[in-house]
Coordinates of C-alpha atoms in Angstrom, one line a residue:
M1 CA -26.9 21.9 12.2
L2 CA -23.4 20.7 11.3
N3 CA -22.7 20.2 7.5
L4 CA -21.4 16.8 6.6
E5 CA -19.0 17.9 3.8
R6 CA -17.6 20.3 6.2
L7 CA -17.0 17.7 8.8
R8 CA -15.2 15.7 6.1
T9 CA -13.0 18.7 5.5
L10 CA -12.2 19.0 9.2
D11 CA -11.5 15.3 9.2
A12 CA -9.1 15.4 6.3
L13 CA -7.4 18.4 7.9
A14 CA -6.9 16.2 11.2
R15 CA -5.6 13.2 9.3
H16 CA -3.3 15.1 7.0
G17 CA -2.2 17.8 9.3
S18 CA -2.2 20.6 6.9
V19 CA -4.5 22.6 4.6
S20 CA -2.6 21.5 1.5
G21 CA -2.7 17.9 2.5
A22 CA -6.4 18.0 3.1
A23 CA -6.9 19.7 -0.3
A24 CA -4.8 16.9 -1.9
G25 CA -6.7 14.2 -0.1
L26 CA -10.2 15.5 -1.0
H27 CA -9.0 16.6 -4.5
I28 CA -10.1 20.2 -4.0
T29 CA -8.3 23.5 -3.9
T30 CA -6.7 24.8 -0.7
S31 CA -8.9 27.9 -1.0
A32 CA -11.9 25.5 -0.9
V33 CA -10.7 23.8 2.2
S34 CA -10.2 27.2 3.9
Q35 CA -13.7 28.4 3.0
Q36 CA -15.2 25.1 4.3
L37 CA -13.6 25.4 7.6
A38 CA -14.4 29.0 8.0
K39 CA -18.1 28.1 7.4
L40 CA -17.8 25.0 9.8
E41 CA -16.4 27.5 12.5
R42 CA -19.4 29.7 12.2
E43 CA -21.8 26.8 12.4
A44 CA -20.0 25.5 15.6
G45 CA -19.8 28.9 17.1
Q46 CA -16.2 28.3 18.2
R47 CA -12.6 28.7 16.9
L48 CA -11.6 25.3 15.4
L49 CA -8.1 26.4 13.9
A50 CA -5.3 28.5 15.2
K51 CA -2.1 29.7 13.5
N52 CA 0.9 27.6 13.8
G53 CA 3.9 29.2 11.9
R54 CA 3.0 29.1 8.3
G55 CA 0.3 26.6 8.8
V56 CA -2.6 25.9 11.1
R57 CA -3.4 23.6 14.1
L58 CA -6.4 22.4 15.6
T59 CA -7.7 24.1 18.7
D60 CA -9.0 22.0 21.6
A61 CA -12.6 22.6 20.2
G62 CA -11.3 21.5 16.7
R63 CA -9.7 18.4 18.0
L64 CA -12.9 17.5 19.8
L65 CA -15.2 18.0 16.7
A66 CA -12.6 16.2 14.5
E67 CA -12.9 13.1 16.9
H68 CA -16.7 13.3 16.4
A69 CA -16.3 13.8 12.7
A70 CA -14.3 10.6 12.3
R71 CA -17.0 8.7 14.2
I72 CA -19.9 10.4 12.1
L73 CA -18.0 9.6 8.8
S74 CA -17.4 6.0 9.8
Q75 CA -21.2 5.6 10.5
V76 CA -21.9 7.2 7.0
E77 CA -19.7 4.6 5.4
L78 CA -21.4 1.9 7.3
A79 CA -24.8 3.3 6.0
Q80 CA -23.7 3.6 2.5
A81 CA -22.1 0.0 2.6
D82 CA -25.4 -1.4 4.0
L83 CA -27.4 0.3 1.2
E84 CA -25.1 -1.0 -1.4
A85 CA -25.3 -4.4 0.1
Q86 CA -29.2 -4.2 0.1
R87 CA -29.2 -3.3 -3.6
G88 CA -26.5 -5.9 -4.3
Q89 CA -25.2 -3.7 -7.1
V90 CA -21.5 -3.4 -7.9
A91 CA -21.4 0.3 -8.9
G92 CA -19.9 3.8 -8.1
E93 CA -16.2 4.4 -7.8
L94 CA -13.4 2.1 -6.4
R95 CA -10.0 3.5 -5.5
L96 CA -7.1 0.8 -5.4
S97 CA -3.3 0.8 -5.0
A98 CA -0.7 -1.9 -5.1
F99 CA 2.9 -1.9 -4.7
P100 CA 4.8 -1.9 -8.2
T101 CA 5.3 -5.7 -8.9
A102 CA 1.8 -6.5 -7.7
A103 CA 0.4 -3.6 -10.0
R104 CA 2.1 -5.2 -12.9
G105 CA 1.5 -8.8 -12.0
L106 CA -2.2 -8.5 -10.8
F107 CA -4.0 -5.4 -11.9
P108 CA -4.1 -5.8 -15.6
T109 CA -6.1 -9.0 -15.2
A110 CA -8.1 -8.2 -12.1
L111 CA -9.2 -4.7 -13.1
A112 CA -9.8 -5.7 -16.8
A113 CA -12.3 -8.4 -15.4
L114 CA -14.0 -6.0 -13.1
R115 CA -14.6 -3.6 -15.9
A116 CA -16.0 -6.4 -18.2
E117 CA -18.2 -7.7 -15.4
H118 CA -19.5 -4.5 -13.8
D119 CA -19.8 -1.6 -16.4
A120 CA -21.3 0.6 -13.6
L121 CA -18.2 0.5 -11.6
R122 CA -15.5 3.3 -12.0
I123 CA -12.0 2.1 -11.1
R124 CA -9.0 4.3 -10.2
S125 CA -5.7 2.8 -9.5
C126 CA -2.3 3.7 -8.5
E127 CA 1.2 2.4 -7.6
L128 CA 2.0 2.8 -3.9
E129 CA 4.5 1.2 -1.4
P130 CA 2.7 -1.0 1.2
E131 CA 3.0 1.5 4.1
R132 CA 1.5 4.4 2.0
G133 CA -1.2 2.1 0.7
V134 CA -2.2 1.1 4.3
S135 CA -2.3 4.8 5.2
G136 CA -4.4 5.7 2.2
V137 CA -7.0 3.1 3.3
V138 CA -7.0 4.3 6.9
R139 CA -7.4 7.9 5.7
G140 CA -10.3 7.0 3.4
D141 CA -8.3 8.2 0.3
L142 CA -8.3 4.6 -0.9
D143 CA -10.8 1.8 -0.7
L144 CA -8.4 -1.2 -1.1
A145 CA -4.6 -1.6 -1.0
V146 CA -2.6 -4.6 -2.1
V147 CA 0.4 -4.9 0.2
L148 CA 2.9 -7.3 1.5
D149 CA 4.9 -8.6 4.3
W150 CA 7.9 -11.2 4.6
Y151 CA 7.9 -14.6 6.1
N152 CA 10.1 -13.4 8.9
K153 CA 8.9 -9.7 9.2
P154 CA 5.2 -9.2 9.3
M155 CA 3.8 -5.7 8.6
P156 CA 1.6 -4.4 11.6
L157 CA -1.9 -3.3 10.4
P158 CA -3.9 -0.5 12.2
D159 CA -7.2 -1.4 14.1
G160 CA -10.2 -1.2 11.8
L161 CA -8.7 -2.9 8.7
V162 CA -9.8 -6.2 7.2
K163 CA -7.2 -8.3 5.1
A164 CA -7.5 -11.3 2.8
P165 CA -4.6 -13.3 1.3
L166 CA -3.9 -13.2 -2.3
L167 CA -0.8 -15.4 -2.7
D168 CA 2.6 -16.4 -1.3
D169 CA 5.4 -15.1 -3.4
P170 CA 8.6 -17.0 -3.6
A171 CA 11.8 -15.0 -4.0
D172 CA 15.3 -16.0 -5.3
V173 CA 18.6 -14.3 -5.4
A174 CA 19.4 -12.7 -8.8
M175 CA 22.9 -12.6 -10.1
P176 CA 25.0 -12.0 -13.1
V177 CA 25.4 -15.2 -15.2
G178 CA 29.3 -15.0 -14.5
H179 CA 28.8 -15.0 -10.7
P180 CA 30.6 -17.8 -8.9
L181 CA 27.5 -19.1 -7.5
A182 CA 25.4 -18.9 -10.6
G183 CA 25.5 -22.7 -11.3
R184 CA 24.4 -23.8 -7.9
G185 CA 21.1 -25.5 -7.2
E186 CA 20.6 -23.5 -4.2
V187 CA 22.5 -20.8 -2.0
D188 CA 22.6 -19.4 1.4
L189 CA 22.4 -15.6 2.1
A190 CA 25.5 -15.9 4.1
E191 CA 27.5 -16.8 0.9
F192 CA 26.8 -13.2 -0.4
A193 CA 28.7 -11.4 2.5
E194 CA 31.0 -9.7 0.0
D195 CA 28.7 -9.0 -2.8
E196 CA 27.2 -5.6 -3.4
W197 CA 23.4 -5.5 -3.0
I198 CA 21.0 -3.8 -5.2
T199 CA 18.1 -3.0 -3.0
W200 CA 15.1 -0.8 -2.6
G201 CA 14.9 2.9 -1.3
E202 CA 15.9 3.7 2.1
G203 CA 13.1 3.4 4.6
E204 CA 10.9 1.2 2.3
F205 CA 9.4 -1.9 3.8
C206 CA 11.2 -4.3 1.6
H207 CA 14.8 -2.6 2.0
E208 CA 14.3 -2.8 5.9
W209 CA 13.4 -6.5 5.5
L210 CA 16.6 -7.2 3.5
M211 CA 18.7 -5.2 6.0
F212 CA 17.1 -7.2 9.0
T213 CA 17.5 -10.5 7.3
L214 CA 21.1 -10.1 6.3
R215 CA 22.1 -8.6 9.7
S216 CA 20.3 -11.6 11.5
K217 CA 22.8 -13.8 9.7
G218 CA 25.7 -11.7 10.8
I219 CA 26.3 -9.9 7.4
E220 CA 26.6 -6.1 7.4
P221 CA 25.2 -5.5 3.6
I222 CA 27.2 -3.7 1.2
I223 CA 24.7 -1.6 -0.6
G224 CA 25.7 -0.6 -4.1
H225 CA 22.5 0.6 -5.7
R226 CA 18.8 1.4 -5.0
A227 CA 15.9 1.1 -7.3
A228 CA 12.1 0.9 -6.5
E229 CA 11.3 -1.4 -9.4
T230 CA 12.2 -5.1 -9.8
H231 CA 13.0 -4.7 -13.5
T232 CA 15.4 -1.7 -12.8
Q233 CA 17.1 -3.8 -10.2
L234 CA 17.5 -6.8 -12.5
G235 CA 18.9 -4.4 -15.2
L236 CA 21.6 -3.4 -12.9
V237 CA 22.3 -7.2 -12.1
A238 CA 22.6 -7.7 -15.8
A239 CA 25.2 -5.0 -16.1
G240 CA 27.3 -6.9 -13.4
L241 CA 26.8 -4.3 -10.7
G242 CA 25.5 -6.5 -7.9
V243 CA 22.9 -9.1 -6.7
C244 CA 19.4 -8.6 -5.7
I245 CA 16.4 -10.3 -4.2
A246 CA 13.9 -11.3 -7.0
P247 CA 10.3 -12.2 -6.0
L248 CA 8.6 -14.2 -8.6
L249 CA 5.7 -11.8 -9.0
G250 CA 6.3 -9.3 -11.7
R251 CA 9.9 -10.2 -12.6
H252 CA 9.3 -11.8 -15.9
P253 CA 10.5 -11.3 -18.7
M254 CA 14.0 -11.8 -17.2
P255 CA 16.7 -9.8 -18.9
E256 CA 19.6 -11.5 -20.4
G257 CA 22.6 -12.1 -18.4
V258 CA 20.8 -12.8 -15.2
L259 CA 20.2 -16.1 -13.3
T260 CA 18.2 -16.6 -10.3
V261 CA 19.1 -19.2 -7.6
P262 CA 16.7 -20.3 -5.0
L263 CA 17.6 -19.8 -1.4
R264 CA 18.4 -22.8 1.0
Q265 CA 16.0 -21.2 3.6
R266 CA 13.0 -20.5 1.4
V267 CA 12.1 -16.8 1.3
R268 CA 8.5 -15.7 0.6
R269 CA 6.5 -12.7 0.9
H270 CA 2.8 -12.7 1.7
V271 CA 0.6 -10.6 -0.6
Y272 CA -2.8 -9.6 0.6
V273 CA -5.4 -7.0 0.1
V274 CA -6.7 -4.6 2.9
W275 CA -9.8 -2.5 3.2
R276 CA -11.7 -0.7 6.1
A277 CA -14.0 -3.0 8.2
D278 CA -16.6 -0.3 8.0
A279 CA -16.8 -1.0 4.2
D280 CA -16.8 -4.7 4.4
R281 CA -20.4 -5.2 3.1
R282 CA -20.0 -3.1 -0.1
P283 CA -20.5 -5.4 -3.1
S284 CA -17.8 -3.5 -5.0
I285 CA -15.3 -4.2 -2.3
R286 CA -16.1 -8.0 -2.4
A287 CA -16.2 -8.1 -6.3
A288 CA -12.7 -6.5 -6.3
V289 CA -11.3 -8.9 -3.6
Q290 CA -12.6 -11.9 -5.7
A291 CA -11.1 -10.4 -9.0
L292 CA -7.7 -10.1 -7.2
R293 CA -7.9 -13.7 -5.9
T294 CA -8.7 -14.9 -9.3
A295 CA -5.8 -13.0 -10.9
A296 CA -3.5 -14.4 -8.1
E297 CA -4.7 -18.0 -8.8
G298 CA -3.9 -17.6 -12.5
L299 CA -0.3 -16.9 -11.6
G300 CA 0.0 -20.3 -10.2

């Protein structure tokens, strides 16, 4: 008989690609991962792992069993969700992530409401960029993730995920008060062709969106500074070091010395929450989605 927890360990190794990654995802030691996999090999009667440099790789038998493990664990998730739905109780542990401005703008209200209404629910939250949040949900490390895409650049979602919209977040251009365009009622991105931009980190979804949008208007952006957090970007703008895109969510209070001007072609990002389809019936998932929607409505 194959042990479920050992199958979970094999699944984590297949998803993370290393013993250390599996250990981090399962919140156990690397030694515990190795022990579990050694026991699973004895149960299976075949080698599941082979050395690969300093790490390990799955053998053909290991890949085959990992595929079965993923399906088995998905069925277990469905069974647990059905049992929770039958009980109708919002209980257990719920793990959420959000990109930084959503964590600041939505989590305090939503998570406080969940704690007040459901004292049997343990909530764990963290800040993650959208791509990492989606990956965490797919891997099973997270139950929900608050993510975003832009009006002209959707973020593709893997199969097996469900999403619910939370809000459309308008974005303006933030500039120093002494900028030549600071007194305008609206501006066009093309008017900032000579400005230095303060943007997000290299490879982040929002940075890639900004590069795509500026280049689509024939602008090769001048990147002066990078910062993950909106308030850090706005602080750099206040110091006269460039301009940035400033979504409404999470940008207040605005620092002195910064003005925001709407864009002529309205720019919005779509904020939504995602979770696995096989957990769709869990009362805790539904309660969290509703709390996030209520928090989003309160921003309007």
